[in-house]
Amino acid sequence: MGGHFSRFLGRHLVCELHGISPGLLRDKELLRNILLRAAEASGSTVVGDYFYKFEGDMGVTGVVVVAESHLSIHTWPEYGYAAVDVFTCGTHTDPWRALELLRDELKPERVEVTEMTRGVLEQPQQLAERIGLLALGSQVDSRVAHPGVRHGLRGGAGAVLRED
Amino acid sequence: MGGHFSRFLGRHLVCELHGISPGLLRDKELLRNILLRAAEASGSTVVGDYFYKFEGDMGVTGVVVVAESHLSIHTWPEYGYAAVDVFTCGTHTDPWRALELLRDELKPERVEVTEMTRGVLEQPQQLAERIGLLALGSQVDSRVAHPGVRHGLRGGAGAVLRED
């Protein structure tokens, strides 16, 4: 029965990169190249991308759509900050490898990562309801549930999708 | 000094939508239309989008790039599940309005939302270091920090970006 608690579809790294050289954060083609290579490093298959450079000294916003979900970057050169998301699905991908490439290329002074599990298919409440331990309505989940947040600089793989 | 703790650049809703009709989750044009309208509802300005339909009975993956960051959706019709992200910046946007539109259109049975604050420019450790309470290196943040996670079905605005 424990397997029900660990079934999910994807892993999503919410990454805060601080202390990056402002010049890098304004370079659209460089950032696109890095994000495309990061997607490959994670084991994902690129299906499309869209990058946009804001005017003058402002930053870049870009998304790489992969068959396994997406990678995105939004930069604020004035703060040396980039918001990066790496969301990949399937056991063949590892979003942490994408982040490693991004760190190597952008050389942030400080990195914060929150790993979210996405698409948790069985949750304790659902399981408990199913086996008759609770008599709660389905709305209960909406107020108390959370998509399995873990913090860390390098959190490892956690649970993997598996069929029972 | 309290202002330092509440300065951040964006709000990011990590949304888990369960119990959606599979037919909706395979309809690329419908989902694109909904996500574009959701972007508008949040007060964001669309700069581009990319949507992709997987073969046969499989789902859709799509991203709307906005001047204020991005909205994304990845669907698994076989599980009635959609992973949605709404990441907007600036005090003129409200990502919860985008989510309201998505709920109205997709009618999920269950919604889980984690609100993340992105681009926190001052953190307790940094502030403490600056005023001399701690003598820790900058790497400390990397291990303990987290981008301000809050959970809830409707979390409201929380803190807003403000200059001191």
PDB file of C-alpha atoms in Angstrom, chain B residues 2-162:
ATOM      1  CA  GLY B   2      10.353  44.921   8.438  1.00  0.00           C
ATOM      2  CA  GLY B   3      10.070  46.000   4.845  1.00  0.00           C
ATOM      3  CA  HIS B   4      13.174  44.067   3.968  1.00  0.00           C
ATOM      4  CA  PHE B   5      11.425  40.802   4.719  1.00  0.00           C
ATOM      5  CA  SER B   6       8.588  41.441   2.284  1.00  0.00           C
ATOM      6  CA  ARG B   7      10.393  42.603  -0.846  1.00  0.00           C
ATOM      7  CA  PHE B   8      10.031  40.173  -3.691  1.00  0.00           C
ATOM      8  CA  LEU B   9       9.603  40.361  -7.441  1.00  0.00           C
ATOM      9  CA  GLY B  10       6.892  37.852  -8.294  1.00  0.00           C
ATOM     10  CA  ARG B  11       4.259  35.413  -7.185  1.00  0.00           C
ATOM     11  CA  HIS B  12       4.153  31.900  -8.574  1.00  0.00           C
ATOM     12  CA  LEU B  13       1.142  29.627  -8.147  1.00  0.00           C
ATOM     13  CA  VAL B  14       2.031  25.962  -8.535  1.00  0.00           C
ATOM     14  CA  CYS B  15      -1.370  24.404  -9.248  1.00  0.00           C
ATOM     15  CA  GLU B  16      -2.442  20.775  -9.284  1.00  0.00           C
ATOM     16  CA  LEU B  17      -5.801  20.294 -11.029  1.00  0.00           C
ATOM     17  CA  HIS B  18      -7.354  16.859 -10.675  1.00  0.00           C
ATOM     18  CA  GLY B  19     -10.599  15.385 -11.943  1.00  0.00           C
ATOM     19  CA  ILE B  20     -10.863  17.206 -15.265  1.00  0.00           C
ATOM     20  CA  SER B  21     -12.789  15.747 -18.209  1.00  0.00           C
ATOM     21  CA  PRO B  22     -10.195  13.987 -20.422  1.00  0.00           C
ATOM     22  CA  GLY B  23     -11.651  15.485 -23.599  1.00  0.00           C
ATOM     23  CA  LEU B  24     -10.769  18.997 -22.451  1.00  0.00           C
ATOM     24  CA  LEU B  25      -7.215  17.936 -21.674  1.00  0.00           C
ATOM     25  CA  ARG B  26      -6.627  16.788 -25.282  1.00  0.00           C
ATOM     26  CA  ASP B  27      -7.959  19.950 -26.935  1.00  0.00           C
ATOM     27  CA  LYS B  28      -4.917  22.060 -27.786  1.00  0.00           C
ATOM     28  CA  GLU B  29      -6.766  25.042 -29.213  1.00  0.00           C
ATOM     29  CA  LEU B  30      -9.207  25.152 -26.311  1.00  0.00           C
ATOM     30  CA  LEU B  31      -6.386  25.026 -23.756  1.00  0.00           C
ATOM     31  CA  ARG B  32      -4.421  27.681 -25.620  1.00  0.00           C
ATOM     32  CA  ASN B  33      -7.462  29.936 -25.671  1.00  0.00           C
ATOM     33  CA  ILE B  34      -8.095  29.391 -21.957  1.00  0.00           C
ATOM     34  CA  LEU B  35      -4.474  30.043 -20.993  1.00  0.00           C
ATOM     35  CA  LEU B  36      -4.299  33.216 -23.085  1.00  0.00           C
ATOM     36  CA  ARG B  37      -7.481  34.494 -21.432  1.00  0.00           C
ATOM     37  CA  ALA B  38      -6.129  33.486 -18.019  1.00  0.00           C
ATOM     38  CA  ALA B  39      -3.007  35.556 -18.705  1.00  0.00           C
ATOM     39  CA  GLU B  40      -5.187  38.560 -19.491  1.00  0.00           C
ATOM     40  CA  ALA B  41      -7.322  37.947 -16.412  1.00  0.00           C
ATOM     41  CA  SER B  42      -4.198  38.120 -14.245  1.00  0.00           C
ATOM     42  CA  GLY B  43      -3.385  41.542 -15.671  1.00  0.00           C
ATOM     43  CA  SER B  44      -0.392  40.244 -17.641  1.00  0.00           C
ATOM     44  CA  THR B  45       0.683  41.190 -21.163  1.00  0.00           C
ATOM     45  CA  VAL B  46       1.134  38.277 -23.571  1.00  0.00           C
ATOM     46  CA  VAL B  47       4.320  38.349 -25.637  1.00  0.00           C
ATOM     47  CA  GLY B  48       4.205  34.845 -27.139  1.00  0.00           C
ATOM     48  CA  ASP B  49       3.015  31.265 -26.720  1.00  0.00           C
ATOM     49  CA  TYR B  50       3.876  27.722 -27.704  1.00  0.00           C
ATOM     50  CA  PHE B  51       1.484  24.762 -27.524  1.00  0.00           C
ATOM     51  CA  TYR B  52       2.064  21.168 -28.500  1.00  0.00           C
ATOM     52  CA  LYS B  53      -0.357  18.225 -28.767  1.00  0.00           C
ATOM     53  CA  PHE B  54       1.069  14.776 -28.186  1.00  0.00           C
ATOM     54  CA  GLU B  55      -0.062  11.953 -30.449  1.00  0.00           C
ATOM     55  CA  GLY B  56      -3.324  10.055 -30.183  1.00  0.00           C
ATOM     56  CA  ASP B  57      -5.002  10.023 -26.796  1.00  0.00           C
ATOM     57  CA  MET B  58      -2.159  11.832 -25.098  1.00  0.00           C
ATOM     58  CA  GLY B  59      -2.217  15.321 -23.660  1.00  0.00           C
ATOM     59  CA  VAL B  60      -1.155  18.843 -24.421  1.00  0.00           C
ATOM     60  CA  THR B  61       1.772  20.912 -23.239  1.00  0.00           C
ATOM     61  CA  GLY B  62       1.767  24.645 -23.572  1.00  0.00           C
ATOM     62  CA  VAL B  63       3.312  27.856 -22.336  1.00  0.00           C
ATOM     63  CA  VAL B  64       2.206  31.469 -22.572  1.00  0.00           C
ATOM     64  CA  VAL B  65       5.117  33.865 -22.146  1.00  0.00           C
ATOM     65  CA  VAL B  66       4.012  37.162 -20.636  1.00  0.00           C
ATOM     66  CA  ALA B  67       5.958  40.332 -19.949  1.00  0.00           C
ATOM     67  CA  GLU B  68       5.459  39.466 -16.273  1.00  0.00           C
ATOM     68  CA  SER B  69       6.867  35.851 -16.536  1.00  0.00           C
ATOM     69  CA  HIS B  70       4.770  32.865 -17.720  1.00  0.00           C
ATOM     70  CA  LEU B  71       1.768  30.581 -17.505  1.00  0.00           C
ATOM     71  CA  SER B  72       2.091  26.901 -18.370  1.00  0.00           C
ATOM     72  CA  ILE B  73      -0.088  23.816 -18.613  1.00  0.00           C
ATOM     73  CA  HIS B  74       0.814  20.156 -19.033  1.00  0.00           C
ATOM     74  CA  THR B  75      -2.027  17.658 -19.196  1.00  0.00           C
ATOM     75  CA  TRP B  76      -2.433  13.917 -18.599  1.00  0.00           C
ATOM     76  CA  PRO B  77      -5.926  13.018 -19.909  1.00  0.00           C
ATOM     77  CA  GLU B  78      -5.487   9.439 -18.715  1.00  0.00           C
ATOM     78  CA  TYR B  79      -5.396  10.726 -15.127  1.00  0.00           C
ATOM     79  CA  GLY B  80      -7.741  13.696 -15.584  1.00  0.00           C
ATOM     80  CA  TYR B  81      -4.822  15.815 -14.367  1.00  0.00           C
ATOM     81  CA  ALA B  82      -3.302  19.125 -15.393  1.00  0.00           C
ATOM     82  CA  ALA B  83      -0.159  20.724 -13.972  1.00  0.00           C
ATOM     83  CA  VAL B  84      -0.595  24.484 -14.171  1.00  0.00           C
ATOM     84  CA  ASP B  85       1.855  27.244 -13.257  1.00  0.00           C
ATOM     85  CA  VAL B  86       0.955  30.909 -13.062  1.00  0.00           C
ATOM     86  CA  PHE B  87       3.999  33.101 -12.406  1.00  0.00           C
ATOM     87  CA  THR B  88       3.434  36.847 -12.544  1.00  0.00           C
ATOM     88  CA  CYS B  89       5.441  39.835 -11.422  1.00  0.00           C
ATOM     89  CA  GLY B  90       4.584  43.365 -10.417  1.00  0.00           C
ATOM     90  CA  THR B  91       1.862  44.840  -8.250  1.00  0.00           C
ATOM     91  CA  HIS B  92      -0.471  45.255 -11.257  1.00  0.00           C
ATOM     92  CA  THR B  93      -0.959  41.485 -11.613  1.00  0.00           C
ATOM     93  CA  ASP B  94      -2.883  38.907  -9.604  1.00  0.00           C
ATOM     94  CA  PRO B  95      -2.117  35.283 -10.509  1.00  0.00           C
ATOM     95  CA  TRP B  96      -5.148  34.092  -8.520  1.00  0.00           C
ATOM     96  CA  ARG B  97      -7.443  35.660 -11.125  1.00  0.00           C
ATOM     97  CA  ALA B  98      -5.857  33.481 -13.774  1.00  0.00           C
ATOM     98  CA  LEU B  99      -6.469  30.428 -11.626  1.00  0.00           C
ATOM     99  CA  GLU B 100     -10.110  31.414 -11.106  1.00  0.00           C
ATOM    100  CA  LEU B 101     -10.626  31.489 -14.870  1.00  0.00           C
ATOM    101  CA  LEU B 102      -8.903  28.134 -15.292  1.00  0.00           C
ATOM    102  CA  ARG B 103     -11.131  26.598 -12.619  1.00  0.00           C
ATOM    103  CA  ASP B 104     -14.263  28.015 -14.208  1.00  0.00           C
ATOM    104  CA  GLU B 105     -13.313  26.642 -17.622  1.00  0.00           C
ATOM    105  CA  LEU B 106     -11.775  23.269 -16.739  1.00  0.00           C
ATOM    106  CA  LYS B 107     -14.013  22.460 -13.758  1.00  0.00           C
ATOM    107  CA  PRO B 108     -11.533  20.292 -11.839  1.00  0.00           C
ATOM    108  CA  GLU B 109     -12.923  18.226  -8.974  1.00  0.00           C
ATOM    109  CA  ARG B 110      -9.956  19.106  -6.813  1.00  0.00           C
ATOM    110  CA  VAL B 111      -7.412  21.903  -6.861  1.00  0.00           C
ATOM    111  CA  GLU B 112      -4.208  22.210  -4.843  1.00  0.00           C
ATOM    112  CA  VAL B 113      -2.212  25.410  -4.929  1.00  0.00           C
ATOM    113  CA  THR B 114       1.171  26.316  -3.531  1.00  0.00           C
ATOM    114  CA  GLU B 115       2.027  29.994  -3.723  1.00  0.00           C
ATOM    115  CA  MET B 116       5.742  30.705  -3.993  1.00  0.00           C
ATOM    116  CA  THR B 117       7.289  34.133  -3.669  1.00  0.00           C
ATOM    117  CA  ARG B 118       9.999  34.550  -6.302  1.00  0.00           C
ATOM    118  CA  GLY B 119      12.933  36.918  -6.241  1.00  0.00           C
ATOM    119  CA  VAL B 120      13.046  37.670  -2.538  1.00  0.00           C
ATOM    120  CA  LEU B 121      15.605  40.453  -2.440  1.00  0.00           C
ATOM    121  CA  GLU B 122      16.251  40.505   1.277  1.00  0.00           C
ATOM    122  CA  GLN B 123      16.190  37.469   3.495  1.00  0.00           C
ATOM    123  CA  PRO B 124      16.464  37.110   7.235  1.00  0.00           C
ATOM    124  CA  GLN B 125      20.004  35.719   7.045  1.00  0.00           C
ATOM    125  CA  GLN B 126      21.201  38.497   4.762  1.00  0.00           C
ATOM    126  CA  LEU B 127      19.579  41.106   6.924  1.00  0.00           C
ATOM    127  CA  ALA B 128      21.037  39.579  10.068  1.00  0.00           C
ATOM    128  CA  GLU B 129      24.473  39.534   8.495  1.00  0.00           C
ATOM    129  CA  ARG B 130      24.118  43.100   7.386  1.00  0.00           C
ATOM    130  CA  ILE B 131      23.255  44.334  10.861  1.00  0.00           C
ATOM    131  CA  GLY B 132      25.986  42.229  12.424  1.00  0.00           C
ATOM    132  CA  LEU B 133      23.958  39.587  14.265  1.00  0.00           C
ATOM    133  CA  LEU B 134      25.551  36.689  12.452  1.00  0.00           C
ATOM    134  CA  ALA B 135      28.982  35.993  11.083  1.00  0.00           C
ATOM    135  CA  LEU B 136      28.011  33.380   8.540  1.00  0.00           C
ATOM    136  CA  GLY B 137      29.188  33.014   4.975  1.00  0.00           C
ATOM    137  CA  SER B 138      26.898  33.619   2.045  1.00  0.00           C
ATOM    138  CA  GLN B 139      26.687  29.903   1.355  1.00  0.00           C
ATOM    139  CA  VAL B 140      24.511  29.366   4.384  1.00  0.00           C
ATOM    140  CA  ASP B 141      21.503  30.605   2.477  1.00  0.00           C
ATOM    141  CA  SER B 142      21.937  27.926  -0.113  1.00  0.00           C
ATOM    142  CA  ARG B 143      21.303  25.185   2.354  1.00  0.00           C
ATOM    143  CA  VAL B 144      18.517  26.587   4.457  1.00  0.00           C
ATOM    144  CA  ALA B 145      16.694  29.114   2.375  1.00  0.00           C
ATOM    145  CA  HIS B 146      13.380  28.606   0.685  1.00  0.00           C
ATOM    146  CA  PRO B 147      11.369  30.902  -1.562  1.00  0.00           C
ATOM    147  CA  GLY B 148       8.563  31.609   0.874  1.00  0.00           C
ATOM    148  CA  VAL B 149       6.077  28.820   0.376  1.00  0.00           C
ATOM    149  CA  ARG B 150       2.448  29.218   1.333  1.00  0.00           C
ATOM    150  CA  HIS B 151      -0.352  26.769   0.753  1.00  0.00           C
ATOM    151  CA  GLY B 152      -4.042  27.327   0.260  1.00  0.00           C
ATOM    152  CA  LEU B 153      -7.029  27.230  -2.023  1.00  0.00           C
ATOM    153  CA  ARG B 154      -7.106  31.022  -2.086  1.00  0.00           C
ATOM    154  CA  GLY B 155      -4.170  32.613  -0.424  1.00  0.00           C
ATOM    155  CA  GLY B 156      -4.790  36.250  -1.245  1.00  0.00           C
ATOM    156  CA  ALA B 157      -2.100  38.702  -2.117  1.00  0.00           C
ATOM    157  CA  GLY B 158       0.369  38.163   0.707  1.00  0.00           C
ATOM    158  CA  ALA B 159       3.180  40.642   0.686  1.00  0.00           C
ATOM    159  CA  VAL B 160       3.788  43.024  -2.165  1.00  0.00           C
ATOM    160  CA  LEU B 161       6.907  44.369  -3.753  1.00  0.00           C
ATOM    161  CA  ARG B 162       7.807  47.635  -2.218  1.00  0.00           C
TER     162      ARG B 162
END
